[in-house]
GROMACS .gro file of C-alpha atoms in nm:
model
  428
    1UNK     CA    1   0.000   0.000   0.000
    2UNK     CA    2   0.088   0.371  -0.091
    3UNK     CA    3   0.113   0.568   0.222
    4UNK     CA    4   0.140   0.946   0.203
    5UNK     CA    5   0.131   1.139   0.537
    6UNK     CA    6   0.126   1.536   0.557
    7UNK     CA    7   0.233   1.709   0.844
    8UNK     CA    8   0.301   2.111   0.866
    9UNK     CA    9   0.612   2.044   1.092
   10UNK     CA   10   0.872   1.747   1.117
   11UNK     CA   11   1.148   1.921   1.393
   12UNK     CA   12   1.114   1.861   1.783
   13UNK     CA   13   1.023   1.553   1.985
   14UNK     CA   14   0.670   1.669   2.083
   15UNK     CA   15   0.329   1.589   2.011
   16UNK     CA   16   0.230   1.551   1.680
   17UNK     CA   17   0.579   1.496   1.528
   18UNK     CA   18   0.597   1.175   1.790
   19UNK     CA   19   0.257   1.039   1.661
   20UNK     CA   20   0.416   1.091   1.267
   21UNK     CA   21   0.690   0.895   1.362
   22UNK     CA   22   0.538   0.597   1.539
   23UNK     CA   23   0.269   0.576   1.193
   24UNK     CA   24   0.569   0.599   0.997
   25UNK     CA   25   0.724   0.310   1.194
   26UNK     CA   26   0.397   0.097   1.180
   27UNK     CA   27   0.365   0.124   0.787
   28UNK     CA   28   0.748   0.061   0.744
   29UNK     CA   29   0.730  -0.237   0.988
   30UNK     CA   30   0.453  -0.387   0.754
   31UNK     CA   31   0.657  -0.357   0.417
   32UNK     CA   32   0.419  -0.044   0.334
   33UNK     CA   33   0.560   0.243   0.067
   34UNK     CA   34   0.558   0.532   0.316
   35UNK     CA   35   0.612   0.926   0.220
   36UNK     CA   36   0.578   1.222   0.435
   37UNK     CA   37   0.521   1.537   0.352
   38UNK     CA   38   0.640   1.803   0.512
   39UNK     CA   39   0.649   2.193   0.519
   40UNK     CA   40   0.883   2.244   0.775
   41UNK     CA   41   1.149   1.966   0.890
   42UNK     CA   42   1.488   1.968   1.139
   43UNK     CA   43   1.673   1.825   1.413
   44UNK     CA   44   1.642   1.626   1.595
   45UNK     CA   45   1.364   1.433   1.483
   46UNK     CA   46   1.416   1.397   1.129
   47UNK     CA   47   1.712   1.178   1.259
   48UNK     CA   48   1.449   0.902   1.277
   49UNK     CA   49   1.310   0.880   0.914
   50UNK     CA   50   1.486   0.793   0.601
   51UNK     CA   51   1.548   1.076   0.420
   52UNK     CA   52   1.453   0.952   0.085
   53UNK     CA   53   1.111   0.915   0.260
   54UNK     CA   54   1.060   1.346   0.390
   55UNK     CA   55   0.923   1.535   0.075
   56UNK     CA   56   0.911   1.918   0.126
   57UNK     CA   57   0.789   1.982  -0.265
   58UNK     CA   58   0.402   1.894  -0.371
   59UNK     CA   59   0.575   1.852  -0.748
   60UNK     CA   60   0.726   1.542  -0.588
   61UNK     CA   61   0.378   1.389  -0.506
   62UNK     CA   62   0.176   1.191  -0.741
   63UNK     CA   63  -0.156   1.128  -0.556
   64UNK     CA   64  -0.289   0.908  -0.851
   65UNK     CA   65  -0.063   0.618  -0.680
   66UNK     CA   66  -0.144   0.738  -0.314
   67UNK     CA   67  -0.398   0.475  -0.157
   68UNK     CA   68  -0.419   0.627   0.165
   69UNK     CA   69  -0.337   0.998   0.353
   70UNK     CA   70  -0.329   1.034   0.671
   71UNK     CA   71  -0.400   1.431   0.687
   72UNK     CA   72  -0.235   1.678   0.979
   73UNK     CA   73  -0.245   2.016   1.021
   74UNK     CA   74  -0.457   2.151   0.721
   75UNK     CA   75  -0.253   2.031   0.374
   76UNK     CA   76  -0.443   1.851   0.178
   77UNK     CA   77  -0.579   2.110  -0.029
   78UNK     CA   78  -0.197   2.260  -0.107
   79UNK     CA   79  -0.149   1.940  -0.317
   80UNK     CA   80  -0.362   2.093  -0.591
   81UNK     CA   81  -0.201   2.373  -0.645
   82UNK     CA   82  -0.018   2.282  -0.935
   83UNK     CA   83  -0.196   1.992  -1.084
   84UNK     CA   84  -0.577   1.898  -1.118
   85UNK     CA   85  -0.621   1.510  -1.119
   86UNK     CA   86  -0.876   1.334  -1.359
   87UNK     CA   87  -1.015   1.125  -1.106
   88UNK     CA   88  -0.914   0.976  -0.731
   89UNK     CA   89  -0.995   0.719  -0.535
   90UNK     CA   90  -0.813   0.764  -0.175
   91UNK     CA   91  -0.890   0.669   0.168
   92UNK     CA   92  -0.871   0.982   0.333
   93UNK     CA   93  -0.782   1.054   0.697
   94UNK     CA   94  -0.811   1.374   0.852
   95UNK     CA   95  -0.612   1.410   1.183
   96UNK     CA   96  -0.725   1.643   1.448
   97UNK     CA   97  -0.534   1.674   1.774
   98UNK     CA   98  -0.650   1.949   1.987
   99UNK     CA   99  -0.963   2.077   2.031
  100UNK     CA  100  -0.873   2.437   2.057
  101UNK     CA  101  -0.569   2.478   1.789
  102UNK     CA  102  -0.653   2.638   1.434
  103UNK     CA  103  -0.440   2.437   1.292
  104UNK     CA  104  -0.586   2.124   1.389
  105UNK     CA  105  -0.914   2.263   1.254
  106UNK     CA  106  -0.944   2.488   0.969
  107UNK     CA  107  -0.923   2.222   0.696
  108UNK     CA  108  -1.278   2.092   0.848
  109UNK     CA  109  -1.503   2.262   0.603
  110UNK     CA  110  -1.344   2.118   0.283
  111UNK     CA  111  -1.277   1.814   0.483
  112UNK     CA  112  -1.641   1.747   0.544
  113UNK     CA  113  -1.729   1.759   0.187
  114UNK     CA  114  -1.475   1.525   0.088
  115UNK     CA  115  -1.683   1.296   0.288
  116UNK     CA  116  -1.355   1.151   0.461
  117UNK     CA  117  -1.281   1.000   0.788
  118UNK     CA  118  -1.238   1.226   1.063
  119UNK     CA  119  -0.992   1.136   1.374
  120UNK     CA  120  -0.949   1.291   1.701
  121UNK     CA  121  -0.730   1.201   1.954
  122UNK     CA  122  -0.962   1.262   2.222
  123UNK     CA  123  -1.350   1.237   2.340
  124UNK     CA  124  -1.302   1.652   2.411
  125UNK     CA  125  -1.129   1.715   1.995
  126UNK     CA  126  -1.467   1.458   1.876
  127UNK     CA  127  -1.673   1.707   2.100
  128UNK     CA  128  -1.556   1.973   1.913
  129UNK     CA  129  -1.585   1.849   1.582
  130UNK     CA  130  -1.917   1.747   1.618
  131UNK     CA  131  -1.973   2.107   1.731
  132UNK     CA  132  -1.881   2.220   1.360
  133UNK     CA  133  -2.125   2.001   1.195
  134UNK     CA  134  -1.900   1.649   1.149
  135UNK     CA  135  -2.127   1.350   1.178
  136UNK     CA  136  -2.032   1.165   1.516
  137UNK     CA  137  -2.074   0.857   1.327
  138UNK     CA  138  -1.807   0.947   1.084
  139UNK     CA  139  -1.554   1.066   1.388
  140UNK     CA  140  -1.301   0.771   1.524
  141UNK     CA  141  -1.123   0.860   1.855
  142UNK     CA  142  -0.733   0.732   1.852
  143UNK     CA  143  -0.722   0.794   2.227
  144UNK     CA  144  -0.396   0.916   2.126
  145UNK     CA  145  -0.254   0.557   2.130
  146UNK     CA  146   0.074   0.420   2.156
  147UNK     CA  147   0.273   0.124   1.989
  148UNK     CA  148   0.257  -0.194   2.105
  149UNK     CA  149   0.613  -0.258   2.214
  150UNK     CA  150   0.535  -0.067   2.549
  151UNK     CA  151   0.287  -0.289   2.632
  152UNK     CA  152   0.392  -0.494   2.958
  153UNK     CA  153   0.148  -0.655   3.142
  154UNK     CA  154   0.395  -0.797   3.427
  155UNK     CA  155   0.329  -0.646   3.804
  156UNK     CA  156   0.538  -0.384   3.905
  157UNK     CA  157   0.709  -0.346   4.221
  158UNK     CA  158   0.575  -0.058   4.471
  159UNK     CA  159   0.857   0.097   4.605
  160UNK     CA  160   0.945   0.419   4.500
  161UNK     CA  161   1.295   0.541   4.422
  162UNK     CA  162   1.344   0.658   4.095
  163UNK     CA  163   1.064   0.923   3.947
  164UNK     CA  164   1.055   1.059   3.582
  165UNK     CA  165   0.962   1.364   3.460
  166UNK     CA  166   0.870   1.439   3.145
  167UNK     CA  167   0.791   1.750   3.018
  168UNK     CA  168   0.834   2.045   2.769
  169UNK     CA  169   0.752   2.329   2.970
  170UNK     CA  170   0.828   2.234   3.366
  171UNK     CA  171   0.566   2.477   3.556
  172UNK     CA  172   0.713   2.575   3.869
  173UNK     CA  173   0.538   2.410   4.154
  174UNK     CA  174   0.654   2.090   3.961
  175UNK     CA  175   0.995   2.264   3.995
  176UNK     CA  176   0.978   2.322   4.339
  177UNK     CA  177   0.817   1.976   4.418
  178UNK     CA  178   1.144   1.811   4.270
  179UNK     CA  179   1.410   1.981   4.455
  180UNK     CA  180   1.187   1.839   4.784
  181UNK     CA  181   1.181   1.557   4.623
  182UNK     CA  182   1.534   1.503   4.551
  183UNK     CA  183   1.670   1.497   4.854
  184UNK     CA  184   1.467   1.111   4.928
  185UNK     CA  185   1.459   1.011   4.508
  186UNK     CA  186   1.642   1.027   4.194
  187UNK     CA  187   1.466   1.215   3.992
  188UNK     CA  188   1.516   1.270   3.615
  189UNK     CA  189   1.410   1.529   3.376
  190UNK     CA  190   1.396   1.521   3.015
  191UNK     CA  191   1.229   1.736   2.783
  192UNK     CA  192   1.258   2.109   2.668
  193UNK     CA  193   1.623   2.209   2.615
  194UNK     CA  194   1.710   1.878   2.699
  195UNK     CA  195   1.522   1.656   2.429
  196UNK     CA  196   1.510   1.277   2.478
  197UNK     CA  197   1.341   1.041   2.250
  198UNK     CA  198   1.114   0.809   2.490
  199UNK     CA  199   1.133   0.437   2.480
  200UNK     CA  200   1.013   0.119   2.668
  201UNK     CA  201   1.331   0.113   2.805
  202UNK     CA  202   1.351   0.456   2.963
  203UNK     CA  203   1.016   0.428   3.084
  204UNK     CA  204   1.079   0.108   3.261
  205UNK     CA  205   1.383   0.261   3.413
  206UNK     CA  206   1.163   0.439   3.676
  207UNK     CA  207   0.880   0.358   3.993
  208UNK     CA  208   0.650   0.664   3.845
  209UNK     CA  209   0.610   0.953   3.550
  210UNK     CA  210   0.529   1.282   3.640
  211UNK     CA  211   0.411   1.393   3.287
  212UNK     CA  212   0.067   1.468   3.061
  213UNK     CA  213  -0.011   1.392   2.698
  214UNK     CA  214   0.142   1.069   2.484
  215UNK     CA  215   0.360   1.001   2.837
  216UNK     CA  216   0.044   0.897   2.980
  217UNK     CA  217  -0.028   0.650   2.735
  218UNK     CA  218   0.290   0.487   2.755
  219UNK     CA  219   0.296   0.462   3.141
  220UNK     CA  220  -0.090   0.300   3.113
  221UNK     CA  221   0.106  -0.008   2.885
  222UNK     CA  222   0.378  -0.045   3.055
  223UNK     CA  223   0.218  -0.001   3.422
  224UNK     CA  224   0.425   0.236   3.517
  225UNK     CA  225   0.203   0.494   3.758
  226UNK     CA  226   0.169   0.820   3.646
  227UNK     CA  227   0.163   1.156   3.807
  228UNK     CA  228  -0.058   1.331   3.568
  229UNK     CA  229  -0.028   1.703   3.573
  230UNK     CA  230   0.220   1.986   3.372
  231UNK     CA  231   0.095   2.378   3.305
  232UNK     CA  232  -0.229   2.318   3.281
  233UNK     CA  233  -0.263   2.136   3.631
  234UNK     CA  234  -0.390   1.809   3.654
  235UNK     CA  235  -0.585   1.548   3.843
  236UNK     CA  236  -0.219   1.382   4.037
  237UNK     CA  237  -0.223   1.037   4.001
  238UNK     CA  238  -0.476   0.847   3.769
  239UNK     CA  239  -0.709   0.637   3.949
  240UNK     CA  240  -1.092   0.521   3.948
  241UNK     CA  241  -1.218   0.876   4.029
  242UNK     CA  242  -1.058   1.080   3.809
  243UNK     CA  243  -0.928   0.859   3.499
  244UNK     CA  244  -1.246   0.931   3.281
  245UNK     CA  245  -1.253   1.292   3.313
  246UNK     CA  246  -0.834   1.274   3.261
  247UNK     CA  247  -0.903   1.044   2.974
  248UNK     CA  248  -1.207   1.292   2.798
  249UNK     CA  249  -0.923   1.578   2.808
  250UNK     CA  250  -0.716   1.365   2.651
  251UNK     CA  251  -0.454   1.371   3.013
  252UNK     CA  252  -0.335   1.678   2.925
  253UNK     CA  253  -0.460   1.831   3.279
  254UNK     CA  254  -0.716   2.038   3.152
  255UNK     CA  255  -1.034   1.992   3.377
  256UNK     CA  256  -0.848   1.997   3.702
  257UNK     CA  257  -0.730   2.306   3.887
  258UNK     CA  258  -0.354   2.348   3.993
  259UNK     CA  259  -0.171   2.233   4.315
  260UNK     CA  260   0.090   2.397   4.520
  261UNK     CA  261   0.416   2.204   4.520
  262UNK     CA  262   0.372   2.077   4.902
  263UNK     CA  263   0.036   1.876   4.761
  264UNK     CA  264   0.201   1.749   4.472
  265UNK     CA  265   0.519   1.649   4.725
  266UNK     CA  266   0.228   1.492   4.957
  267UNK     CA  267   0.038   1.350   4.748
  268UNK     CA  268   0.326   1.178   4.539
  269UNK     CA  269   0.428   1.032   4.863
  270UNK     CA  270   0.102   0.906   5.009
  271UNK     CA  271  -0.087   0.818   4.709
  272UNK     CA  272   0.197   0.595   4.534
  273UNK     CA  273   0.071   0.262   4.635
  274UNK     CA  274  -0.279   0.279   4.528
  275UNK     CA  275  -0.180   0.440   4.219
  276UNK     CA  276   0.052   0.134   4.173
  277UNK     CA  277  -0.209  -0.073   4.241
  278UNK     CA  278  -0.437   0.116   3.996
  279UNK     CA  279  -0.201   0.047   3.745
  280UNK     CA  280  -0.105  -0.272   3.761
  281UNK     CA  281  -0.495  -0.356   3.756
  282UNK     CA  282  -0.558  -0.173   3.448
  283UNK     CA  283  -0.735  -0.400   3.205
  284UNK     CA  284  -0.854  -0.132   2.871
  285UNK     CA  285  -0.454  -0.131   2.788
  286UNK     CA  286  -0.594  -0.250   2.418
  287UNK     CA  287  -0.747   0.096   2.365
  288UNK     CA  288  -0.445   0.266   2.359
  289UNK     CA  289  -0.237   0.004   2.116
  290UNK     CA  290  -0.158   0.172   1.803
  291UNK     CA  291  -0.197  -0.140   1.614
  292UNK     CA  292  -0.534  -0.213   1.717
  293UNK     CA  293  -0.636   0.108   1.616
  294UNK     CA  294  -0.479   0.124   1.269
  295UNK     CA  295  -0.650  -0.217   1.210
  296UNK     CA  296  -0.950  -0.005   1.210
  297UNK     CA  297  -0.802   0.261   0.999
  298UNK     CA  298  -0.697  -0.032   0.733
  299UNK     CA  299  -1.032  -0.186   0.760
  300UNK     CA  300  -1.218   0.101   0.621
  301UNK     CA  301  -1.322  -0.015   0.291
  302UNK     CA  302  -1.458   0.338   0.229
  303UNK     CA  303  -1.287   0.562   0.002
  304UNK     CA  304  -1.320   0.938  -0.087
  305UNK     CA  305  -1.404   0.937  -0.490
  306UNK     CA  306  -1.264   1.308  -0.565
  307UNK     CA  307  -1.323   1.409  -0.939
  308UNK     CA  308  -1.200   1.747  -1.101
  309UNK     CA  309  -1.497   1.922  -0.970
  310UNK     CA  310  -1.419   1.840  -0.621
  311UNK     CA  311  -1.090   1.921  -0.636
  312UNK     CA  312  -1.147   2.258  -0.794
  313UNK     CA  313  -1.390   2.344  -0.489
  314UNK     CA  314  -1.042   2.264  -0.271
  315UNK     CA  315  -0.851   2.615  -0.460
  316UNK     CA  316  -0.969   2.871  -0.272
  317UNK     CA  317  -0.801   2.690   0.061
  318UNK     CA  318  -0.469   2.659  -0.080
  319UNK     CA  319  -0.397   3.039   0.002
  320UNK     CA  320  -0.519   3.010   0.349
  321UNK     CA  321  -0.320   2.688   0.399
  322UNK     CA  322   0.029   2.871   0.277
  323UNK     CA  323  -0.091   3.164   0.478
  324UNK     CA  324  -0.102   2.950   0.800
  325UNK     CA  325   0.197   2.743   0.708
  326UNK     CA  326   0.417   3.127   0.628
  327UNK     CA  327   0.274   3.214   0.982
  328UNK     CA  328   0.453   2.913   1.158
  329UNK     CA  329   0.728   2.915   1.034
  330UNK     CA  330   0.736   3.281   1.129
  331UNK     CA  331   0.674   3.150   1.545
  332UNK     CA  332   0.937   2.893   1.480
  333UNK     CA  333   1.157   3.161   1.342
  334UNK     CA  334   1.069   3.371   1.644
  335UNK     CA  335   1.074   3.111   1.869
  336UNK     CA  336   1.435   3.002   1.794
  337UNK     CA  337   1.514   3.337   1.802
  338UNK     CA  338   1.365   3.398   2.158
  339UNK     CA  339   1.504   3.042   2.289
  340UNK     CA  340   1.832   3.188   2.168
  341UNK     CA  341   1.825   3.512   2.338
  342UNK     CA  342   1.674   3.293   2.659
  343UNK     CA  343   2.010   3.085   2.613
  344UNK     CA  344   2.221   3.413   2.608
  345UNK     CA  345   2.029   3.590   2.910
  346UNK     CA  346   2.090   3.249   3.092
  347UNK     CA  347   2.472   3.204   2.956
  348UNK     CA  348   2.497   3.595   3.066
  349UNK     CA  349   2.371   3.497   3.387
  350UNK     CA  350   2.574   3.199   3.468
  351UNK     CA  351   2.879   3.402   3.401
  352UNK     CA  352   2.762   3.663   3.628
  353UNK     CA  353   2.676   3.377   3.862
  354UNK     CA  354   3.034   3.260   3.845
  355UNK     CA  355   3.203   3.627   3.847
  356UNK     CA  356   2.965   3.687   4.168
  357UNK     CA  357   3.064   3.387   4.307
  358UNK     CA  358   3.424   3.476   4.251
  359UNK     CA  359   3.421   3.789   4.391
  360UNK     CA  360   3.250   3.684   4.690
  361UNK     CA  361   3.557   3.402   4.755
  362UNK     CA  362   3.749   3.671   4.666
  363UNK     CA  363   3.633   3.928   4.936
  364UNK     CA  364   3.606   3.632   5.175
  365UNK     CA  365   4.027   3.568   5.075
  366UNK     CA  366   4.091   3.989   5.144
  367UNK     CA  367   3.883   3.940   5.468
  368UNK     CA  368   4.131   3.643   5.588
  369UNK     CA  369   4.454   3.877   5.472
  370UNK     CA  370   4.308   4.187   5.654
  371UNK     CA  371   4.297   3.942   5.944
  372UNK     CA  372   4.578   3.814   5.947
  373UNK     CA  373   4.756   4.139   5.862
  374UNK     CA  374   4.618   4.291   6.117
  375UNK     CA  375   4.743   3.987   6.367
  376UNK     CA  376   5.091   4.075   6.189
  377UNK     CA  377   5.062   4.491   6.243
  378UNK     CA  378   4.957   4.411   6.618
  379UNK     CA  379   5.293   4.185   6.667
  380UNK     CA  380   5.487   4.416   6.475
  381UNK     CA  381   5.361   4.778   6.710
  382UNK     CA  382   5.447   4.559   7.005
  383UNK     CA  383   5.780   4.441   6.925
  384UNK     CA  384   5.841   4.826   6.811
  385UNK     CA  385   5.643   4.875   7.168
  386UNK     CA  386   5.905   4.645   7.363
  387UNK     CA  387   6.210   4.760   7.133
  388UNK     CA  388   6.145   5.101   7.229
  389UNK     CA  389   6.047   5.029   7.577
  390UNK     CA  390   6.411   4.844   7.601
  391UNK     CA  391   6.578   5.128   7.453
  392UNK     CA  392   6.391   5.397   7.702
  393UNK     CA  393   6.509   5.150   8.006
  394UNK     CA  394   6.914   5.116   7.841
  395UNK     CA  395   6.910   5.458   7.833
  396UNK     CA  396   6.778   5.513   8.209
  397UNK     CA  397   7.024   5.261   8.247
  398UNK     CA  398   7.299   5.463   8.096
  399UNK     CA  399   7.159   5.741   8.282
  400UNK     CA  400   7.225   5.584   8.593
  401UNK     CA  401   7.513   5.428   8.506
  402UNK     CA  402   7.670   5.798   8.415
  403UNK     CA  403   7.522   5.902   8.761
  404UNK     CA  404   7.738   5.658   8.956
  405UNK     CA  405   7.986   5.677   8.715
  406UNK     CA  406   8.050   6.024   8.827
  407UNK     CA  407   7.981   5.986   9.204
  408UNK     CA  408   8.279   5.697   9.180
  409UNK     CA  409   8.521   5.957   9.016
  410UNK     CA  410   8.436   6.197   9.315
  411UNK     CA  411   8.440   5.958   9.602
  412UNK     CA  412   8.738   5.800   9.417
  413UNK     CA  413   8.899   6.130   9.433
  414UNK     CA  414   8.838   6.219   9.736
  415UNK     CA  415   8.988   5.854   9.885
  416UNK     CA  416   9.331   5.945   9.689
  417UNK     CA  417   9.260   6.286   9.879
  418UNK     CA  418   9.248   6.110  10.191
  419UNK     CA  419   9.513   5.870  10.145
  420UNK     CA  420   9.740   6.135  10.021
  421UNK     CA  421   9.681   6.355  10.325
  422UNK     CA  422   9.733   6.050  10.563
  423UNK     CA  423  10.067   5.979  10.398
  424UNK     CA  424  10.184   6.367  10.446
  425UNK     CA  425  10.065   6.368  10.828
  426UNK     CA  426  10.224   6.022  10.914
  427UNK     CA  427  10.544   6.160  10.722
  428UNK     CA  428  10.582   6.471  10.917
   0.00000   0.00000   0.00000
């Protein structure tokens, strides 16, 4: 089978680039012919995919040989743009992962007419779709599921010592929460600036996940609890009385209000053994295997018949898809831009860190020196004290001495007096 998949953006290990490459993976794994389409594609993800496989030019598609496209991010319309088909026959798939993000959502309209099959990766995106006028009958929900290979259905042990985090954008009660943390468990963090592509064997690695979105999924197969919160709060750990409402938000912690980093240290603590338990009890694990779900995808017999007049009606989109697609790249651009400038400021601030720190040992050093200089200058002014002292008493001394010195000459002179006299008298 033909597979062509069209994505707006093939760069970061998030989201919707994750899900891209775990479909790519499936088809490859079952000997399918596999292309991707692509308006934007980096590092480090790209990494991943055979290059031969990433096409970033429509010239380079032929849909006439396409039996099946799995449709992201409103692009399905931009492969007309150039070329106006006599007649296809595709099984079309049109992807929709949040139920709030235009991008997800503006190719609906044409979408809808092309009488395709909708997907949404949760019970809240179908809510929404059904809101602008898709049939509910025609909407699958992926739950946003994960390959098989995590699946694991061995108990795990309850003690907790090593904790995962997850996470693109760390709020910072979760920040807080892991420096208490820390000083009982390791804790690891991966994510944001420092990307990691997850795996079975990272996620068995650790007790518990603190993490929202695909995490979840994988922690549900391989019964590893999870800690389900990130910026937009969340519901703690999953458990009977809060999984369903996690699971219609599609555990990305809408629906739940925020906690202060002593509840999250609390309840990590207190509530890991019934989570644990929760987890290892956790029997719907086949909802959230990619493979059972793509069974379903490959078992749709129906297919989307669109003739020249159809795909004329798709023109007037193509501007607004380039429009969107211009527009983010310009956020990318913007972002990089801003994550460099964040780099700098925190370079800049390290460095000032350091210099501070420097300085400080350095004043602490002058301190010590002034010390001991002063010890020195004391021991100096009172040998000068005692030298001076000595001199003042060799010079009474002397003083003296001179004194006596001259009373001796005197009585010394008067004694020669004396015997002289005594001489002349006993003479005479």
């Amino acid at each position: 089978m033909n597979v062509l998949i069209l994505t707006n953006h093939l760069a970061d290990l998030c989201g919707s680039e994750i899900q891209v490459l775990e479909l790519y993976n499936y088809f490859k794994n079952r000997n399918h012919n596999v292309k991707i389409y692509v308006n934007i594609m980096d590092y480090p993800i790209i990494k991943y995919f055979d290059k031969n496989d990433l096409l970033t030019d429509v010239e380079q598609i032929n849909l006439e040989i396409i039996d099946l496209v799995w449709s992201q991010h409103c692009l399905f319309a931009s492969l007309f743009q150039n070329r106006i088909y006599k007649e296809l026959h595709i099984k079309l798939i049109s992807v929709h992962l949040s139920p709030y993000e235009m991008l997800e959502l503006c190719s609906v309209p044409y979408m809808k007419l092309l009488k395709c099959v909708f997907v949404a990766n949760s019970l809240e995106t179908k809510d929404k779709l059904i809101s602008l006028g898709v049939n509910n009958d025609n909407i699958l929900v992926s739950g946003n599921c994960a390959p098989s290979e995590y699946l694991n259905n061995l108990p795990k042990k309850k003690s907790l010592h090593n904790i995962l985090v997850v996470s693109n954008h760390v709020p910072q009660e979760i920040m807080e929460a892991i420096n208490i943390l820390s000083e009982k468990y390791q804790i690891s963090v991966i994510g944001g600036k420092k990307p990691v592509l997850v795996n079975p064997e990272l996620i068995n690695k650790y007790d518990m996940i603190i993490t929202i979105g695909k995490t979840v999924q994988y922690g549900l197969l391989s019964g590893v609890p999870v800690y389900c919160y990130d910026h937009f709060g969340g519901p703690g750990f999953l458990n009977h009385e809060n999984f369903e409402v996690a699971r219609y938000h599609n555990f990305s912690g809408r629906g739940f209000d925020k906690k202060t980093a002593k509840q999250i240290t609390i309840e990590i603590e207190k509530e890991f053994d019934l989570a644990s338990k929760f987890f290892n009890e956790y029997s719907d694990k086949n909802h959230f295997l990619l493979e059972n779900f793509m069974d379903k995808i490959i078992n749709q017999k129906d297919k989307c018949l669109i003739n020249q007049e159809v795909q004329q009606t798709l023109l007037p989109y193509i501007a607004m898809e380039q429009k969107i697609s211009e527009l983010y790249i310009l956020i990318r651009k913007l972002g990089k831009q801003a994550s460099y400038f964040s780099l700098e400021v925190e370079t800049t601030t390290k460095e000032l860190q350091t210099t501070t720190n420097t300085l400080k040992q350095k004043e602490k050093d002058i301190e010590i020196f002034s010390t001991e200089l002063k010890i020195v200058t004391e021991k100096i002014t009172l040998s000068e004290e005692k030298i001076i002292n000595e001199k003042n008493e060799k010079q009474r001394l002397y003083k003296k001495y001179r004194k006596y010195r001259k009373f001796l000459k005197i009585l010394s002179l008067i004694l020669i007096l004396f015997i002289f006299s005594t001489i002349l008298l006993l003479g005479t």
